Short mmCIF file of C-alpha atoms in Angstrom, two decimals:
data_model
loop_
_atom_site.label_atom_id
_atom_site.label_comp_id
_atom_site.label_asym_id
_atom_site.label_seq_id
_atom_site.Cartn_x
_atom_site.Cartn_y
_atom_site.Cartn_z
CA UNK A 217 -70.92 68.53 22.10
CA UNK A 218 -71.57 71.28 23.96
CA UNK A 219 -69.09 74.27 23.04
CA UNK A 220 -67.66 76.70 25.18
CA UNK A 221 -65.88 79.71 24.14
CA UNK A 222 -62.62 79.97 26.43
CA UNK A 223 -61.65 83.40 27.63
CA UNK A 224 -59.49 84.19 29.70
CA UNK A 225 -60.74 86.30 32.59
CA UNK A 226 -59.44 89.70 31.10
CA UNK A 227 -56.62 88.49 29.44
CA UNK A 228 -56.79 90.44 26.65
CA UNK A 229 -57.16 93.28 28.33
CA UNK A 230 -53.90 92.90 31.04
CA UNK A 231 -51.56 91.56 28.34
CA UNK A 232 -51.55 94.01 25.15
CA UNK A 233 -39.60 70.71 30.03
CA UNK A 234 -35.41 63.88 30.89
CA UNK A 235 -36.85 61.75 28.80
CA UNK A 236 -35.93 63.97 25.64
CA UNK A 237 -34.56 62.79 22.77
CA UNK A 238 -32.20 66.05 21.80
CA UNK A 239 -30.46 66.43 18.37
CA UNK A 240 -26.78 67.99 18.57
CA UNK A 241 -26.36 70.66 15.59
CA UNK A 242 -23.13 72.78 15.71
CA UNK A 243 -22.99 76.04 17.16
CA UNK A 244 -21.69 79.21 15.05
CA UNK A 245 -18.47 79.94 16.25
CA UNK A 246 -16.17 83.28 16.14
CA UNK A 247 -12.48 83.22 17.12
CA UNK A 248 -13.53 80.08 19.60
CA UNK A 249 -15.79 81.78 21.19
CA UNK A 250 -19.45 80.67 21.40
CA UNK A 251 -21.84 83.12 19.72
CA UNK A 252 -25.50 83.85 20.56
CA UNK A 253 -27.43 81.00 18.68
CA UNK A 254 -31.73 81.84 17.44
CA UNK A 255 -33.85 79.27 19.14
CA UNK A 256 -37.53 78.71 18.27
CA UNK A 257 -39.67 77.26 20.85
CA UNK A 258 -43.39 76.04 19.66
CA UNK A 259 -45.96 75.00 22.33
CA UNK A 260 -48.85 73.46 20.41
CA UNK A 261 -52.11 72.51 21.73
CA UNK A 262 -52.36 68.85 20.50
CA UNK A 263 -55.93 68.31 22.22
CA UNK A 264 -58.66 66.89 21.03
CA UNK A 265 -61.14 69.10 19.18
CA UNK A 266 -63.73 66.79 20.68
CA UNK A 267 -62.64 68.42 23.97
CA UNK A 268 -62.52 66.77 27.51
CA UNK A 269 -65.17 64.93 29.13
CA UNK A 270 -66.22 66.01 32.87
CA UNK A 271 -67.95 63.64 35.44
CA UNK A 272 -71.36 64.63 34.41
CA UNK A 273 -70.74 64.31 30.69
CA UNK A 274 -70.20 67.91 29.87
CA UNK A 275 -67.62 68.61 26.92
CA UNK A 276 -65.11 71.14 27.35
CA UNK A 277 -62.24 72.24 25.17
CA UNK A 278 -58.28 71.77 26.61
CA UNK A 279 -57.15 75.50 26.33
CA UNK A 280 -53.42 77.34 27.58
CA UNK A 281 -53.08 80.83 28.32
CA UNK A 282 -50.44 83.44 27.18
CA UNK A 283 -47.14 82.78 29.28
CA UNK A 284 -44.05 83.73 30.43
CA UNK A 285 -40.27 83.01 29.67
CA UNK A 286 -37.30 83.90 31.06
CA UNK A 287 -33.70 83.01 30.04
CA UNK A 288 -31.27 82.42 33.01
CA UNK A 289 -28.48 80.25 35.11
CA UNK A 290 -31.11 79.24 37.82
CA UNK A 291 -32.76 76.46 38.14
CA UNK A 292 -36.44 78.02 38.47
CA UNK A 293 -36.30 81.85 38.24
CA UNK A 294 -40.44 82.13 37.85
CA UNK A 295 -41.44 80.43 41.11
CA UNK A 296 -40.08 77.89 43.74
CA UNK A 297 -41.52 74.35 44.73
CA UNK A 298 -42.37 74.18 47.99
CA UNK A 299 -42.67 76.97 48.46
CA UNK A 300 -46.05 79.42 48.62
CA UNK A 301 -46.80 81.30 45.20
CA UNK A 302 -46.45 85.19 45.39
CA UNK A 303 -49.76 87.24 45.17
CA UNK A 304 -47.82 90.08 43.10
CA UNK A 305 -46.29 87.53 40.37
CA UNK A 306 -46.96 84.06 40.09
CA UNK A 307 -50.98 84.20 41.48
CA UNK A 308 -51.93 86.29 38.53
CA UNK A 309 -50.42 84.11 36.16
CA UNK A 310 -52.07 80.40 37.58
CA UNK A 311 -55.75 82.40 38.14
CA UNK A 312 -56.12 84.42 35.44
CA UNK A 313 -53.63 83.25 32.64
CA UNK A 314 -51.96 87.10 32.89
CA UNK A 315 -48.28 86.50 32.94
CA UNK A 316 -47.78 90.40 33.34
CA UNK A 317 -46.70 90.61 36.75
CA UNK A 318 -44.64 87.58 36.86
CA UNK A 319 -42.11 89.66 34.40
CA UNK A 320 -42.93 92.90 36.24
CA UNK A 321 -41.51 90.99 39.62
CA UNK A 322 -38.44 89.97 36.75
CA UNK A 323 -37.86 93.62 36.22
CA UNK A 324 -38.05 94.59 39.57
CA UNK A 325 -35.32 92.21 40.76
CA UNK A 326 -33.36 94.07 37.79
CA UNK A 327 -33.21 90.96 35.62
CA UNK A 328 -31.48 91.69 31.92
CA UNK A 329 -34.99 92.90 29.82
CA UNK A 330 -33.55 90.85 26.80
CA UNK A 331 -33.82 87.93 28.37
CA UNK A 332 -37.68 87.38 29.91
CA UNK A 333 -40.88 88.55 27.52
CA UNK A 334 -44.48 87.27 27.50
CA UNK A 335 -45.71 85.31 24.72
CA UNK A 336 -49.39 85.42 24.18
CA UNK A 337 -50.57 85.83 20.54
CA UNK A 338 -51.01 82.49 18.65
CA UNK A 339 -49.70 81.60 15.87
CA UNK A 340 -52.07 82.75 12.79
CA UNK A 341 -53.67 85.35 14.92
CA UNK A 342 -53.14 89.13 15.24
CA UNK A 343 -53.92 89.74 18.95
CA UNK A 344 -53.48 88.11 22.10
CA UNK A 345 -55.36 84.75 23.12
CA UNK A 346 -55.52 81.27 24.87
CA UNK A 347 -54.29 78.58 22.50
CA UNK A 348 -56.88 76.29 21.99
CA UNK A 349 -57.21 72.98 20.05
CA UNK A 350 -55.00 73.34 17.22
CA UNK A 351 -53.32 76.07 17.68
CA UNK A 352 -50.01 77.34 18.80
CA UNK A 353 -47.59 79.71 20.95
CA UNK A 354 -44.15 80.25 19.27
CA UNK A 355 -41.12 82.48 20.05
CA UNK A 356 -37.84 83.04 19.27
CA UNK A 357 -35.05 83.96 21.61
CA UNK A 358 -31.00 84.24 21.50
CA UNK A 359 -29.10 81.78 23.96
CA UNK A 360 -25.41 81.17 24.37
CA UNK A 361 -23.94 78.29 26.91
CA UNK A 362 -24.64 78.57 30.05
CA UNK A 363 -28.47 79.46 29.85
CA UNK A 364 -31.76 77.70 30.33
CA UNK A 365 -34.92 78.02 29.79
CA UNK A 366 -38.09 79.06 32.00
CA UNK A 367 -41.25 79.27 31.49
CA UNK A 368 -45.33 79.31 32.77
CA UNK A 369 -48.68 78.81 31.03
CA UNK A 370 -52.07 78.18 32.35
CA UNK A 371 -54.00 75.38 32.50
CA UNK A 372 -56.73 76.80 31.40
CA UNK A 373 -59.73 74.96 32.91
CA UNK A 374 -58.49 75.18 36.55
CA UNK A 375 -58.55 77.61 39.32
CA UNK A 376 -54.92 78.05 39.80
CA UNK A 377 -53.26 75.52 37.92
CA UNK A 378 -50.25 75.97 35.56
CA UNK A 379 -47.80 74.40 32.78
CA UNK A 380 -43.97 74.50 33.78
CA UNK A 381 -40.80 72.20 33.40
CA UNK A 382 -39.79 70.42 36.10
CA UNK A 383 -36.50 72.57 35.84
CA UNK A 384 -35.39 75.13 33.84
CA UNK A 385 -33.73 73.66 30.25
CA UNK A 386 -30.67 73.49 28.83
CA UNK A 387 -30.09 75.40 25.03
CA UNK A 388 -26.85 73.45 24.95
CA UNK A 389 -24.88 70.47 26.03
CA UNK A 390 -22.03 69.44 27.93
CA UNK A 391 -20.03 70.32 24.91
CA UNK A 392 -21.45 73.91 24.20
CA UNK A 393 -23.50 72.82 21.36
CA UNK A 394 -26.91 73.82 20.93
CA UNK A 395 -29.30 71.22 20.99
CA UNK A 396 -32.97 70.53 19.10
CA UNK A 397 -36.09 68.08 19.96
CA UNK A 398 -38.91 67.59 21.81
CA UNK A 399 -39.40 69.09 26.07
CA UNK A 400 -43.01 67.44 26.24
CA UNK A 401 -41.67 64.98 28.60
CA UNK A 402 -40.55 68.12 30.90
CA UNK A 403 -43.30 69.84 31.82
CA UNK A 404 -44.99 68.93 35.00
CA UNK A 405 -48.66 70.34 35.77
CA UNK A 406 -48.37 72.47 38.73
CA UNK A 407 -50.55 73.50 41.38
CA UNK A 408 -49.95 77.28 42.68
CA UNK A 409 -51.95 77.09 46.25
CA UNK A 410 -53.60 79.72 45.47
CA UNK A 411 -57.15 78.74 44.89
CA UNK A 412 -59.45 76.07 46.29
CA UNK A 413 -59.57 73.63 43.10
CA UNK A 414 -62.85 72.64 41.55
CA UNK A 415 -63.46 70.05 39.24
CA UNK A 416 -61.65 70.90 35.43
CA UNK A 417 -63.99 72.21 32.89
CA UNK A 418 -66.80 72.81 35.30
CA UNK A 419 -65.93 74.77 38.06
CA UNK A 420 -68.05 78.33 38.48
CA UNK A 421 -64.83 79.88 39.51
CA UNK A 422 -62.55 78.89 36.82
CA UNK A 423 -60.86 81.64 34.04
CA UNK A 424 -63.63 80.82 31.43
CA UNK A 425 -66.65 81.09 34.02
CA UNK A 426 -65.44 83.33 36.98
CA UNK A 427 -67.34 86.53 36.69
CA UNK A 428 -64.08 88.48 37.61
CA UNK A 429 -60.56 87.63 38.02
CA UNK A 430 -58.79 87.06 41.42
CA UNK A 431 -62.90 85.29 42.50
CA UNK A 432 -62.46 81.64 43.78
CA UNK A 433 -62.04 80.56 47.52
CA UNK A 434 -58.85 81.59 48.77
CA UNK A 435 -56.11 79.22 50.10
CA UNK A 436 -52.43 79.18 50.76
CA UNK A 437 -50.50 76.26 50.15
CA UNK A 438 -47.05 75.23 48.61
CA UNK A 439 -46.29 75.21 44.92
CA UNK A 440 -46.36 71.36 43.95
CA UNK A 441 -47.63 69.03 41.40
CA UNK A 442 -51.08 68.98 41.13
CA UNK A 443 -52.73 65.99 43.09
CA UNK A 444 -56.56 66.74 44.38
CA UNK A 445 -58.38 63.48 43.32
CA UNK A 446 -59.61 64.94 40.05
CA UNK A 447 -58.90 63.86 36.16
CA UNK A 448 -56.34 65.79 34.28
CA UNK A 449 -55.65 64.78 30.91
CA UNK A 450 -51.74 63.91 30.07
CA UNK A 451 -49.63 66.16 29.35
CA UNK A 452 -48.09 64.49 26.23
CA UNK A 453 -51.62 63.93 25.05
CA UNK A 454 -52.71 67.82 24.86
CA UNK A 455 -49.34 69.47 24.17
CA UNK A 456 -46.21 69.04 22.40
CA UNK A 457 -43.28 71.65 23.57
CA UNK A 458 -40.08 71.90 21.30
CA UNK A 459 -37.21 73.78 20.62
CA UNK A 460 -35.26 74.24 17.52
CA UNK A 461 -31.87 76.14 16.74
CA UNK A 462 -31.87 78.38 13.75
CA UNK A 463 -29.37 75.94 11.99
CA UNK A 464 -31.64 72.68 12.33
CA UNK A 465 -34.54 74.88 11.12
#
């Protein structure tokens, strides 16, 4: 097939998930009192190497920019639905894969710095990348009851088009336990508004062929799921999203 290298506009150069089947481990305990419990969270590109297949036959590879995750009691801290995307935050990241100034608009709202970062080298690697085929994103935060999880990647292949849960997710359950397994099943491809979408894989304006960031045919719509009459593959079929407490490890 036809390879393509996937880049990231100029990633590198702006950046230095019901349905889940949840294990119950016990949470570390002090005096009664709940104590921060180490989560890892792996998002693995389960694609194809073969790659994806276009309407006029080309081949091109399934790829997910760096992202960004945030710890917090809301629902959806990174962006609304149904609402329009901001050009200063979330635009950046569904364009251009940059998840920079979605945490910058984190810090500006004063948000605790310990709980939002940026993950964007994969696993194996020693500098920041798209995760293609094969590879991974992992990270490894502190949670105690009470918070969920946020977060955003890129669908890579798009003009504005991004990975998110549906809601943010819960480290623990009703019982203040922390809980391990598989989010796949949350994450909901997500259209930003942004950008006038082209065909995946193909389109002149998309990260891996735009000459520039910020380049494609401006529109302004609401955040929602993706639905524009063209083939995405499914989501459980190109990534696998989990979470595991240090203790289950």
């Amino acid at each position: 097939m036809q390879k393509r290298i996937f880049t990231i506009g100029l990633i590198l150069a702006l950046v230095a998930a019901c349905g889940v089947q949840l294990t119950v481990v016990s949470a570390v305990r002090s005096g009664g009192k709940a104590q921060p419990t180490r989560f890892k969270v792996r998002i693995e590109n389960i694609a194809s190497p073969e790659g994806q297949t276009a309407s006029d036959g080309t081949k091109w590879p399934f790829a997910i920019s760096p992202g960004a995750w945030v710890l917090d009691s809301r629902s959806n801290p990174l962006f609304r639905p149904g609402k329009k995307a901001l050009p200063n935050s979330l635009e950046a990241q569904a364009e251009d894969g940059n998840p920079a100034m979605l945490v910058q608009s984190l810090e500006q709202s004063h948000h605790n710095s310990t709980l939002h970062g940026i993950f964007n080298t994969p696993v194996g690697a020693t500098t920041p990348g798209p995760v293609t085929p094969g590879g991974a994103y992992e990270f490894t935060i502190s949670a105690t009851p009470g918070m969920r999880l946020s977060f955003t990647m890129m669908f890579g292949q798009s003009n504005d088009l991004f990975y998110a849960p549906d809601s943010a997710i819960a480290f623990f359950d009703a019982k203040g336990q922390p809980v391990s397994g598989d989010i796949t099943s949350r994450l909901i491809l997500w259209d930003a508004g942004t950008e006038v979408n082209q065909e995946p894989g193909i389109g002149p304006d998309q990260a891996p062929r735009q000459k520039a960031p910020n380049t494609g045919t401006s529109e302004s719509k609401k955040i929602a799921p993706v639905k524009d009459g063209f083939t995405y593959p499914k989501t459980s079929e190109v990534l696998r999203v989990t979470i595991t407490p240090d203790a289950a490890q």
